[in-house]
Short mmCIF file of C-alpha atoms and ligand atoms in Angstrom, two decimals:
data_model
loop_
_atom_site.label_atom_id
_atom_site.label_comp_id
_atom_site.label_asym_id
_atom_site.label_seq_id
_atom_site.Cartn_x
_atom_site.Cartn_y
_atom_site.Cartn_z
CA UNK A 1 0.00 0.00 0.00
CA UNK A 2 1.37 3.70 -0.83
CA UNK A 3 2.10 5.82 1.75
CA UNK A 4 -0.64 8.01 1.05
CA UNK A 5 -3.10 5.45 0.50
CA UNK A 6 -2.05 4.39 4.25
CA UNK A 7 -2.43 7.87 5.33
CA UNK A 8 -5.83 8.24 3.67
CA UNK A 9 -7.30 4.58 5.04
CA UNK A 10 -8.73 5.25 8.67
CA UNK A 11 -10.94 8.02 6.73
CA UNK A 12 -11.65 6.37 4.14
CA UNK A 13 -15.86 6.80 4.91
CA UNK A 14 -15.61 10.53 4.91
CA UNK A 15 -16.63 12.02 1.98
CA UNK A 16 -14.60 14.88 1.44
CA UNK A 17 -13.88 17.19 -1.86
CA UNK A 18 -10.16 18.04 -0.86
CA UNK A 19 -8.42 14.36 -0.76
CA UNK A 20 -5.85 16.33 1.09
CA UNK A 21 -7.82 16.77 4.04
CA UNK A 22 -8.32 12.78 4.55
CA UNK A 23 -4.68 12.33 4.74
CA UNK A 24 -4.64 14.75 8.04
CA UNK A 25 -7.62 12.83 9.23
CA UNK A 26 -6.30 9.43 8.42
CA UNK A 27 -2.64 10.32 10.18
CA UNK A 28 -4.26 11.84 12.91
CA UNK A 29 -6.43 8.49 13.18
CA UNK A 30 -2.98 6.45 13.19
CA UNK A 31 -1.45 8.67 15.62
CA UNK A 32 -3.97 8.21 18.48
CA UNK A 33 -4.09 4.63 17.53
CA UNK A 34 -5.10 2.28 20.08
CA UNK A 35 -7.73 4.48 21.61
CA UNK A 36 -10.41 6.03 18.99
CA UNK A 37 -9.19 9.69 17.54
CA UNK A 38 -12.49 11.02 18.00
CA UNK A 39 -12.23 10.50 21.46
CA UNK A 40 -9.48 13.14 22.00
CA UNK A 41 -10.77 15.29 19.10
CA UNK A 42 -14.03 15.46 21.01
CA UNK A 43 -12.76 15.90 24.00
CA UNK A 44 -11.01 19.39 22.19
CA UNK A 45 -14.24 20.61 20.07
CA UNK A 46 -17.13 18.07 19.45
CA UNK A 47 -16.84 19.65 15.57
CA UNK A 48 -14.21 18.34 15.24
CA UNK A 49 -13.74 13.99 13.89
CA UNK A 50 -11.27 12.09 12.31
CA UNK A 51 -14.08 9.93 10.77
CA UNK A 52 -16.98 12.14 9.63
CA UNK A 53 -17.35 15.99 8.67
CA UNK A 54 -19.81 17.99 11.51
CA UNK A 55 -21.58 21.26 11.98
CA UNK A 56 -23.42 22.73 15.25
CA UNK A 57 -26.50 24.85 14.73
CA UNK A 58 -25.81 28.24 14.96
CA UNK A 59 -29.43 29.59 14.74
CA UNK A 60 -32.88 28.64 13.48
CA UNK A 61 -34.78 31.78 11.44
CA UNK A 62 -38.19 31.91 10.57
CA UNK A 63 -38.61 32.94 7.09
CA UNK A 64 -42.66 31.67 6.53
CA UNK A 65 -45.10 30.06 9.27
CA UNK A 66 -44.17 26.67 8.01
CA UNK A 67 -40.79 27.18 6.92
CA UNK A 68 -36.81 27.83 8.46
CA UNK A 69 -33.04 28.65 8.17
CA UNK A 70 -30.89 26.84 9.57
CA UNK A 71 -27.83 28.79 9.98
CA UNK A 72 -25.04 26.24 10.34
CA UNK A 73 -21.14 26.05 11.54
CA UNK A 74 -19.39 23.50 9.90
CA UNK A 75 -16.34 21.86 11.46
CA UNK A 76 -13.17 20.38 10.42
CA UNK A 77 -12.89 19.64 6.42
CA UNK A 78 -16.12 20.77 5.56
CA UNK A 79 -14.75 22.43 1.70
CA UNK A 80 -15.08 25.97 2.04
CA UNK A 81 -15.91 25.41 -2.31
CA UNK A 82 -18.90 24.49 -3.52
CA UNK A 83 -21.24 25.84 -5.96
CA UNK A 84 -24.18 27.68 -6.27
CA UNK A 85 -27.33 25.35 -6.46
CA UNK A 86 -25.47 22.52 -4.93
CA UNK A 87 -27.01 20.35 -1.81
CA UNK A 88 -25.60 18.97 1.45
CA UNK A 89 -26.64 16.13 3.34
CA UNK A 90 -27.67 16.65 6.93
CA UNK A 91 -27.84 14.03 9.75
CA UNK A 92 -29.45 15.02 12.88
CA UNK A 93 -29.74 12.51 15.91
CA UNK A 94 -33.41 12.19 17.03
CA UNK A 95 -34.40 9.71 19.82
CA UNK A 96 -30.85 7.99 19.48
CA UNK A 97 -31.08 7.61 15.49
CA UNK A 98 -29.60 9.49 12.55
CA UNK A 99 -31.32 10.84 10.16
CA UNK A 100 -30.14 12.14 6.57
CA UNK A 101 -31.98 14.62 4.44
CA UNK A 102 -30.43 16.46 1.78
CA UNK A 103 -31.34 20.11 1.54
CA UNK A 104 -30.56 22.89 -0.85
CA UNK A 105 -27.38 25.41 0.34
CA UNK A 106 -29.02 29.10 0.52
CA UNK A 107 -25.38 30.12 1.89
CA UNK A 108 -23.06 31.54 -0.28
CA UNK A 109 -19.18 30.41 -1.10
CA UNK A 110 -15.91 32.22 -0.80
CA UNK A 111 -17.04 34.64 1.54
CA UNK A 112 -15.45 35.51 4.73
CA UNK A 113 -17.77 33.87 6.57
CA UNK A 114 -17.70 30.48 7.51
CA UNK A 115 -21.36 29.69 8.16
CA UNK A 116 -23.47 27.58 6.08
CA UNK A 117 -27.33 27.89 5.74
CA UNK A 118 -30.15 25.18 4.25
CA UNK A 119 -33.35 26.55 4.33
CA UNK A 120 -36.33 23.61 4.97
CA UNK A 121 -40.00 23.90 4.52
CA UNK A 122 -41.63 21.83 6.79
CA UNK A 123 -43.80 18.52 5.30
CA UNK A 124 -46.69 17.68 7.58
CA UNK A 125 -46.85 14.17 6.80
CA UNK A 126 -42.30 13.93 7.01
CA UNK A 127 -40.48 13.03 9.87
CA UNK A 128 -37.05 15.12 9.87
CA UNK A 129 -38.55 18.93 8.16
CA UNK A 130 -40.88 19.44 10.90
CA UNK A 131 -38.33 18.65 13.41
CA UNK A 132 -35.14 20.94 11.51
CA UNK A 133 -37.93 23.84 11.50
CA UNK A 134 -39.78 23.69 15.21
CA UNK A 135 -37.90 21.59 17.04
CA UNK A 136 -33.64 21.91 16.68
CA UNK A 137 -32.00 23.98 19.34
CA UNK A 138 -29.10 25.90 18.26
CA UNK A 139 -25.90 24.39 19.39
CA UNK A 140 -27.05 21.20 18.35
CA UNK A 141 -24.14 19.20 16.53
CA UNK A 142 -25.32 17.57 13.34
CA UNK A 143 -23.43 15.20 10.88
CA UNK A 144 -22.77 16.49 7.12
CA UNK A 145 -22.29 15.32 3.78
CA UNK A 146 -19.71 17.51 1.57
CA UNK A 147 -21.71 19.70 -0.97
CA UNK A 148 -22.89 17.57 -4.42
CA UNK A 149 -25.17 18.38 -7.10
CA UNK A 150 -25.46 18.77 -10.92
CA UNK A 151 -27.92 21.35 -10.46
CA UNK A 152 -25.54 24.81 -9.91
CA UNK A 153 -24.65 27.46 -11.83
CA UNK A 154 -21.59 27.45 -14.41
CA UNK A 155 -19.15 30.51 -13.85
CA UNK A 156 -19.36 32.66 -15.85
CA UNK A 157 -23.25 32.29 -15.88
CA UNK A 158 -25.16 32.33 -18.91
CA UNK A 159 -26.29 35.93 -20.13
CA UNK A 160 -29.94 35.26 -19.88
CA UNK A 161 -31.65 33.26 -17.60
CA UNK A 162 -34.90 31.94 -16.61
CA UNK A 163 -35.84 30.17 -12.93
CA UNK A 164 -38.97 28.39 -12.64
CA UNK A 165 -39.69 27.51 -8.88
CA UNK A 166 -42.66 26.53 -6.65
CA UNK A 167 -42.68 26.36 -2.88
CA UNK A 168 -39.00 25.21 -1.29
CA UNK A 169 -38.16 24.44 -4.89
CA UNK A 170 -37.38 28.23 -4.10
CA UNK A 171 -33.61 27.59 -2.21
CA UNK A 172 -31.38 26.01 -4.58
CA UNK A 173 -32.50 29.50 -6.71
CA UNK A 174 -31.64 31.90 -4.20
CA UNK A 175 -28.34 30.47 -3.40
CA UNK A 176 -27.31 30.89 -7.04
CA UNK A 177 -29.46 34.60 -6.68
CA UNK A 178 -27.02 35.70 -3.52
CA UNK A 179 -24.13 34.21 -5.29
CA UNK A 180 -24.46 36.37 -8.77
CA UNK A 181 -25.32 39.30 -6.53
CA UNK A 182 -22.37 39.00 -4.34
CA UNK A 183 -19.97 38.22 -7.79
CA UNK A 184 -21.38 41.27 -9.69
CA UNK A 185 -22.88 39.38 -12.26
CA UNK A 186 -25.27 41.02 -13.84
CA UNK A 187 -27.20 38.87 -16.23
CA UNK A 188 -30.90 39.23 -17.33
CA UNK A 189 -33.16 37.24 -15.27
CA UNK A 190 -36.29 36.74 -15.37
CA UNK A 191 -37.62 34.32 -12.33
CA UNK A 192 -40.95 33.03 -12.14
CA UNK A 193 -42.01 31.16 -8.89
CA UNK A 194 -45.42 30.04 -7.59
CA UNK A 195 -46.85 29.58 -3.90
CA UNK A 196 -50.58 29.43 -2.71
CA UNK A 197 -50.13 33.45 -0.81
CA UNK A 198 -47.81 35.87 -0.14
CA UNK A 199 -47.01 34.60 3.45
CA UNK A 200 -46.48 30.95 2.19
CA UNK A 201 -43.34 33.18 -0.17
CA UNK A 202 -39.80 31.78 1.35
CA UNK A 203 -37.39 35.19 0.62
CA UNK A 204 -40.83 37.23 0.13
CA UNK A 205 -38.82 40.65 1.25
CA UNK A 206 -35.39 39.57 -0.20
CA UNK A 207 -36.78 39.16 -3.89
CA UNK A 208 -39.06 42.27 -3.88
CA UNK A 209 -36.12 43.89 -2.99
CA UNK A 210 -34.20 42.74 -6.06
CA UNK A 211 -36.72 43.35 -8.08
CA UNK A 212 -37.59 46.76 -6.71
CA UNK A 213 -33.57 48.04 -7.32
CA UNK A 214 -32.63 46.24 -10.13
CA UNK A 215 -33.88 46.25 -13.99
CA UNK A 216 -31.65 42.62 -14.88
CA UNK A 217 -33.94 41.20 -12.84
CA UNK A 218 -37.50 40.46 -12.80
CA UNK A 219 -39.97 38.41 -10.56
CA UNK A 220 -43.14 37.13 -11.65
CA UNK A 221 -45.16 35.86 -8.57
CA UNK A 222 -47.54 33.20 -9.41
CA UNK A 223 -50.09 33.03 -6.12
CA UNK A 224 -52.05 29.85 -6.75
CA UNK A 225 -54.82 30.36 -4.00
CA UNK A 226 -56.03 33.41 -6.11
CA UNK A 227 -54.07 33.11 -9.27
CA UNK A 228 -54.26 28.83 -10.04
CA UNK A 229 -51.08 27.04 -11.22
CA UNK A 230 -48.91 28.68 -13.49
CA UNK A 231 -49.89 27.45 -17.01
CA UNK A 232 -47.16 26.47 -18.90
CA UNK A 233 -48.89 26.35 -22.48
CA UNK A 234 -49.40 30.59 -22.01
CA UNK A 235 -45.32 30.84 -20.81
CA UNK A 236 -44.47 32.76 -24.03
CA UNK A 237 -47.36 35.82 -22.66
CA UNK A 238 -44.77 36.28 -19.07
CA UNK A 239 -41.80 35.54 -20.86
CA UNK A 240 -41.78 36.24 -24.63
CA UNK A 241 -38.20 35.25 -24.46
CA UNK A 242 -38.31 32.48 -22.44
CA UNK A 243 -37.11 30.30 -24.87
CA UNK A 244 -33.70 32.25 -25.53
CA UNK A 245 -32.73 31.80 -21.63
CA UNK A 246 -31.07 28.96 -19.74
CA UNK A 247 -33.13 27.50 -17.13
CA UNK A 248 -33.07 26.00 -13.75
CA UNK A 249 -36.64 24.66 -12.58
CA UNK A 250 -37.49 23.23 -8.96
CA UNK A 251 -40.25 22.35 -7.32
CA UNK A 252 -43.08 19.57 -6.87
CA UNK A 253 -42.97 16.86 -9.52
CA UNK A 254 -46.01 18.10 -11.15
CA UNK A 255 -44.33 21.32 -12.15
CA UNK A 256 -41.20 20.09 -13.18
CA UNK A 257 -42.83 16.94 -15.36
CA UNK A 258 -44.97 19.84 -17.34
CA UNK A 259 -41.40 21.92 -17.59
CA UNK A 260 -39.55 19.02 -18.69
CA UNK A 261 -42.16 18.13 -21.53
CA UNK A 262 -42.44 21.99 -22.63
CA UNK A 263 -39.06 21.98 -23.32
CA UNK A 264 -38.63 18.83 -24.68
CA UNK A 265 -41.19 19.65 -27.47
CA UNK A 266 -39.48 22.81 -27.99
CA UNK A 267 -36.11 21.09 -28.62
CA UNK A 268 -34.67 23.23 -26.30
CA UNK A 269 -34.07 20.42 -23.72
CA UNK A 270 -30.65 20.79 -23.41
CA UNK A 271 -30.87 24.54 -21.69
CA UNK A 272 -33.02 23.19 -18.95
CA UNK A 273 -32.03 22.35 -15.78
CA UNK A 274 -34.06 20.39 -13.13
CA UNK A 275 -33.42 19.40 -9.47
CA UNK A 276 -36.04 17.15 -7.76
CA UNK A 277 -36.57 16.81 -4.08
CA UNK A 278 -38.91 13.85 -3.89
CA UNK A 279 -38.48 10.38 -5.89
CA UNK A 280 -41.29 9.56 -8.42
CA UNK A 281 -42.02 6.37 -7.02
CA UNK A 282 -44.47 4.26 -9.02
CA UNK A 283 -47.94 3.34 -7.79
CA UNK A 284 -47.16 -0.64 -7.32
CA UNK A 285 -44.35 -0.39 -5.01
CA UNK A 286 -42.44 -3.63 -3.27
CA UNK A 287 -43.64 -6.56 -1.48
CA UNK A 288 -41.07 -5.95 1.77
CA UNK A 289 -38.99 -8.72 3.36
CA UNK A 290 -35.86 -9.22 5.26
CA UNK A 291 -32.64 -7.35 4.22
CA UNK A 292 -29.45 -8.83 5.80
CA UNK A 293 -26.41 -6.39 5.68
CA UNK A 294 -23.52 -9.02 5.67
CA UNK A 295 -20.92 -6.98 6.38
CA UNK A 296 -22.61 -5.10 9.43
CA UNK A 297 -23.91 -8.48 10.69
CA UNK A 298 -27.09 -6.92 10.66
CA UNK A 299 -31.15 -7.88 9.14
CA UNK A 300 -33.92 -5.69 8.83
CA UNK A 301 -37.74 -6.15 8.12
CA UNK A 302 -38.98 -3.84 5.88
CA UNK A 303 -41.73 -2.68 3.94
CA UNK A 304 -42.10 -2.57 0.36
CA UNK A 305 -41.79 1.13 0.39
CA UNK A 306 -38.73 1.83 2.53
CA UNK A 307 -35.73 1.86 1.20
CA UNK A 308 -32.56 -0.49 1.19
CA UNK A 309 -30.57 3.08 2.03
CA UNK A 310 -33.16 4.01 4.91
CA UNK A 311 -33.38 0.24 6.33
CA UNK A 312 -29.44 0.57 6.27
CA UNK A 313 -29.60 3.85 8.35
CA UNK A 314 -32.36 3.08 11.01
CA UNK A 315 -29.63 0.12 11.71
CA UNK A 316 -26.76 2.18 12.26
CA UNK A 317 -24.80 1.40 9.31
CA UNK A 318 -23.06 4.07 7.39
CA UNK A 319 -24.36 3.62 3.64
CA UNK A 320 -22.70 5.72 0.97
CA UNK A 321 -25.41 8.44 -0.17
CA UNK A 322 -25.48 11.23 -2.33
CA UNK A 323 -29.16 12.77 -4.13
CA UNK A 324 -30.92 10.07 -2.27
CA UNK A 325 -32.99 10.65 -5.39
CA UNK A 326 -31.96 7.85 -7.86
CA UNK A 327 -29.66 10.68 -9.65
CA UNK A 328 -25.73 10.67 -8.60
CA UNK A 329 -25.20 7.17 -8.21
CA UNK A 330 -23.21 7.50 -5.14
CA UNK A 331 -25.49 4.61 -3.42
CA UNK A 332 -24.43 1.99 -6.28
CA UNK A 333 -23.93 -1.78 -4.57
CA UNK A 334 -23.78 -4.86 -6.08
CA UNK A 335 -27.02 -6.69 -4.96
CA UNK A 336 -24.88 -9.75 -3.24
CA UNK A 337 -27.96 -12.14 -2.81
CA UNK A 338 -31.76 -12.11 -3.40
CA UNK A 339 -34.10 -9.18 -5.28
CA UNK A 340 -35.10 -6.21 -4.86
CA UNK A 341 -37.53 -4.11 -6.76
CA UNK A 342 -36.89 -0.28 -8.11
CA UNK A 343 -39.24 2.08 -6.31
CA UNK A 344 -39.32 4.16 -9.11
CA UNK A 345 -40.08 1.86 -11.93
CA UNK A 346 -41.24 -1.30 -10.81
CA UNK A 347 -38.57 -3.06 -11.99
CA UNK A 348 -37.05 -6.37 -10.14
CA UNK A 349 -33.71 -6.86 -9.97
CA UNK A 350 -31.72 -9.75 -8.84
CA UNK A 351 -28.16 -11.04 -7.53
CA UNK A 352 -25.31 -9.99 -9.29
CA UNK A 353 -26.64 -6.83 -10.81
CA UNK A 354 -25.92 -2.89 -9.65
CA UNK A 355 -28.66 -1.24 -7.73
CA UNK A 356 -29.33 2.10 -6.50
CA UNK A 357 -30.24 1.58 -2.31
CA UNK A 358 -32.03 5.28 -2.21
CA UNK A 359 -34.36 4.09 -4.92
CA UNK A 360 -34.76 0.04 -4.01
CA UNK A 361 -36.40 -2.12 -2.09
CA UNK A 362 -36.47 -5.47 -0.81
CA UNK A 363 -38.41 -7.82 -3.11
CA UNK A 364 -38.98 -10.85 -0.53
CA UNK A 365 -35.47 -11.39 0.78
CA UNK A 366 -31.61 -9.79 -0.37
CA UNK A 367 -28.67 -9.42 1.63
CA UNK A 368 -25.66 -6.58 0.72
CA UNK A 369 -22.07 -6.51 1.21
CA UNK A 370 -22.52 -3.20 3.46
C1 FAD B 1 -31.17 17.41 -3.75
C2 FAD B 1 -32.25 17.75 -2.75
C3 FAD B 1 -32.31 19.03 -2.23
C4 FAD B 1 -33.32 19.36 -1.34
N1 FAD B 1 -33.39 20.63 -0.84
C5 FAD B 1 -34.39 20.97 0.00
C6 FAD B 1 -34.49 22.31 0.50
O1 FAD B 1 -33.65 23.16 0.21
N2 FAD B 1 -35.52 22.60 1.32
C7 FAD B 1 -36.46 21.65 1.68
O2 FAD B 1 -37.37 21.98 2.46
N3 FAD B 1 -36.38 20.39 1.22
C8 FAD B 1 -35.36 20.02 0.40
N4 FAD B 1 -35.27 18.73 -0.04
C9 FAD B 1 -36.23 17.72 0.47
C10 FAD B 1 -35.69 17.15 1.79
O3 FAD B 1 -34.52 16.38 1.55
C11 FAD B 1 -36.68 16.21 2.49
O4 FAD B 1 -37.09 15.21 1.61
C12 FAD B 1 -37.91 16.98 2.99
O5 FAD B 1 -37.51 17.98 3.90
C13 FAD B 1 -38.89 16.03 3.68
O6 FAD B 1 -38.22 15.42 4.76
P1 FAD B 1 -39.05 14.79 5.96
O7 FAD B 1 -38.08 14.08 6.84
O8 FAD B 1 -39.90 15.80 6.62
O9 FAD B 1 -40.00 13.80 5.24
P2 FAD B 1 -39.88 12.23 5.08
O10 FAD B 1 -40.05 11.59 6.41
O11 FAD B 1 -38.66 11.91 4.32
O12 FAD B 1 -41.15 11.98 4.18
C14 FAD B 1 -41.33 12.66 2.94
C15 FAD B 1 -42.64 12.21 2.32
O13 FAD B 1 -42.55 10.87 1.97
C16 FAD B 1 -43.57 10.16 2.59
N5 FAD B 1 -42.98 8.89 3.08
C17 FAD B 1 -41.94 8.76 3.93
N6 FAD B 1 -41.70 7.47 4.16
C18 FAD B 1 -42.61 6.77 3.45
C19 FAD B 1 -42.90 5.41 3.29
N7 FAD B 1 -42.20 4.45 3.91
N8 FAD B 1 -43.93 5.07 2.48
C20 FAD B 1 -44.64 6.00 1.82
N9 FAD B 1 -44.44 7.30 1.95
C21 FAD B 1 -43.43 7.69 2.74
C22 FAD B 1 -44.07 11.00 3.77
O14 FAD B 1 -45.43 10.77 4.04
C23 FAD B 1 -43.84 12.38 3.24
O15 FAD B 1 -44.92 12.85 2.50
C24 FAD B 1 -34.27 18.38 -0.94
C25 FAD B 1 -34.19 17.08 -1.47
C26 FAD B 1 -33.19 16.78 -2.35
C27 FAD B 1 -33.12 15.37 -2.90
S1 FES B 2 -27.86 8.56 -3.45
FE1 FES B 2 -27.79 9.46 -5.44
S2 FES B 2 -28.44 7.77 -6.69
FE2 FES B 2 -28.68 7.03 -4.69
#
């Protein structure tokens, strides 16, 4: 084994963008060898881990009656890089279990400051939203995933462009909004985003305000309660030149299926941009069964619509994860033994192929090599 491959090995789970920062993890792992590193590290600042990146919460910010910022500190080797549009994953420890969620960074990079901030609309019927927007304290120390995504702005940005958002689809947009604001960009953008009222409007005050003191940009608020859903088929009568403009669309599935299609049958596919938040799962889902994690030692009973990724998780196990959408590919196993069926198309596979755990579920009985 190289040395730096040696270096790198006791942090080998942590994902982190600089490989550089790894090898200080992994040697600091060696040096403290016998007793666990993030015993001492902890002992010094509980941000702080040889195996994992942390943040504490700084402070929780109402920005709608059902929604939040979460302003966040990251610790050691969180990148200080990432781009505009681009997610982290969050794990939060309720009633002795993690948690992960990905969520949208509103925060800006390459500033002085070091803070990081996800902004989270809480879903009524979810488990983890409610909790990040009523219920975290700040000082709370959470567990992080580096920044991913495919879904962020190029540098330099496109002269023209066009957002399409709805509801918390909102975030991804005004990180890349802060970031062109902050860089001095000052391309012509047109943004079009839909809630049911103006109270339900995440960054209400914020985009008014850019739209109030500057003529590149120009927000067209689609209320649904009075207003109904933005019709796509009549785009051309809010945006004559929509189809001239690079977009980036978020929001529910609904929205971005009708986008998708628009621009499909335009032939304009390639300028569009789409980031999901929820999987489409298909109506038939799995038939649930045992899931036996070989190298853990570990077996679940499942459900046919929980995931391999989330069985993994409730169990303790540490199971590689990027979208958590079915996008990135980051949660790619070999399926060691059994079947399992693909939440979002039906189909079954079985042992020997590559499956996706965010998007699959156990199809009787299956056992991974995690
Ligand atoms: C790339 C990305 C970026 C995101 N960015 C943001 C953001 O900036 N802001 C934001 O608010 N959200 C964002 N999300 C969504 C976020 O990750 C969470 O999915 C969301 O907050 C809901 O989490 P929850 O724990 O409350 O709900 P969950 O507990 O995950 O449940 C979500 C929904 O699925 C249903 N469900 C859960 N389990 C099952 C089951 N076993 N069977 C059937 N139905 C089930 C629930 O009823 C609920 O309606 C993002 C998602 C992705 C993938
Ligand atoms: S986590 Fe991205 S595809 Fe599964």
């Amino acid at each position: 084994m190289s040395l730096l491959r040696w270096s790198k090995r006791p942090a080998h789970d942590v994902q982190a963008r600089n490989p550089a920062v790894n090898v200080v993890r992994g040697l600091v792992a060696r040096a403290t060898t016998p007793l666990l590193p993030d015993d001492y590290l902890h002992l010094v600042n509980p941000l702080w881990s040889a195996r994992e990146l942390r943040g504490r919460v700084e402070s929780v910010r109402k920005e709608t009656p059902d929604s939040a910022t979460v302003v966040i500190r990251p610790g050691w080797g969180f990148p200080r890089q990432y781009q505009p549009g681009q997610y982290v994953g969050i794990g939060l420890q309720v009633d002795g279990r993690w948690h992960w969620r990905s969520y949208s960074l509103t925060s800006v990079a390459d500033t002085d400051d070091e803070l990081i901030s996800i902004t989270v609309k809480a879903n009524p019927s979810g488990f983890l939203s409610a909790h990040l927007v009523d219920g975290v304290e700040p000082g709370t120390v959470i567990r992080l995933a580096a920044p991913k995504g495919d879904f962020a702005l190029p540098e330099p940005p496109p002269a023209k462009l066009l957002f399409v958002t709805a509801g918390s689809g909102v975030t991804p947009v005004m990180g890349m909004l802060r970031s062109l604001r902050l860089r001095g960009h000052d391309a012509d953008i047109v943004h079009v985003h839909s809630a049911p009222g103006r109270d339900d409007v995440i960054f209400l005050d914020e985009l008014e305000h850019l739209d109030r003191g500057n003529d590149r940009f120009r927000l067209d608020l689609q209320l649904t309660r009075t207003m109904g859903k933005i019709d796509l088929t009549r785009l051309h009568e809010r945006v004559p030149d929509w189809a001239e403009r690079e977009c980036w669309a978020c929001g529910p599935a609904q929205l971005l299926d009708d986008v998708e299609r628009v621009w499909t049958e335009a032939g304009l596919r390639e300028q569009l941009h789409v980031e999901r938040f929820t999987i489409a799962r298909t109506d038939r889902g799995g038939e649930g069964g045992t899931v036996t994690f070989r190298a853990s030692g570990k077996t679940a009973e499942i459900d046919g619509a929980t995931t391999l990724m989330e069985a993994g998780e409730n169990l303790g196990i540490q199971v590689p994860f990027g979208c958590r959408m079915g996008i990135c590919q980051t949660c790619v196993v070999p399926l060691a033994e059994g079947y399992v069926r693909d939440l979002r198309s039906g189909e079954e596979h079985r042992e020997g192929e590559r499956i996706q755990t965010c998007i699959s579920t156990v199809s009787g009985e299956c056992t991974l090599d995690l």
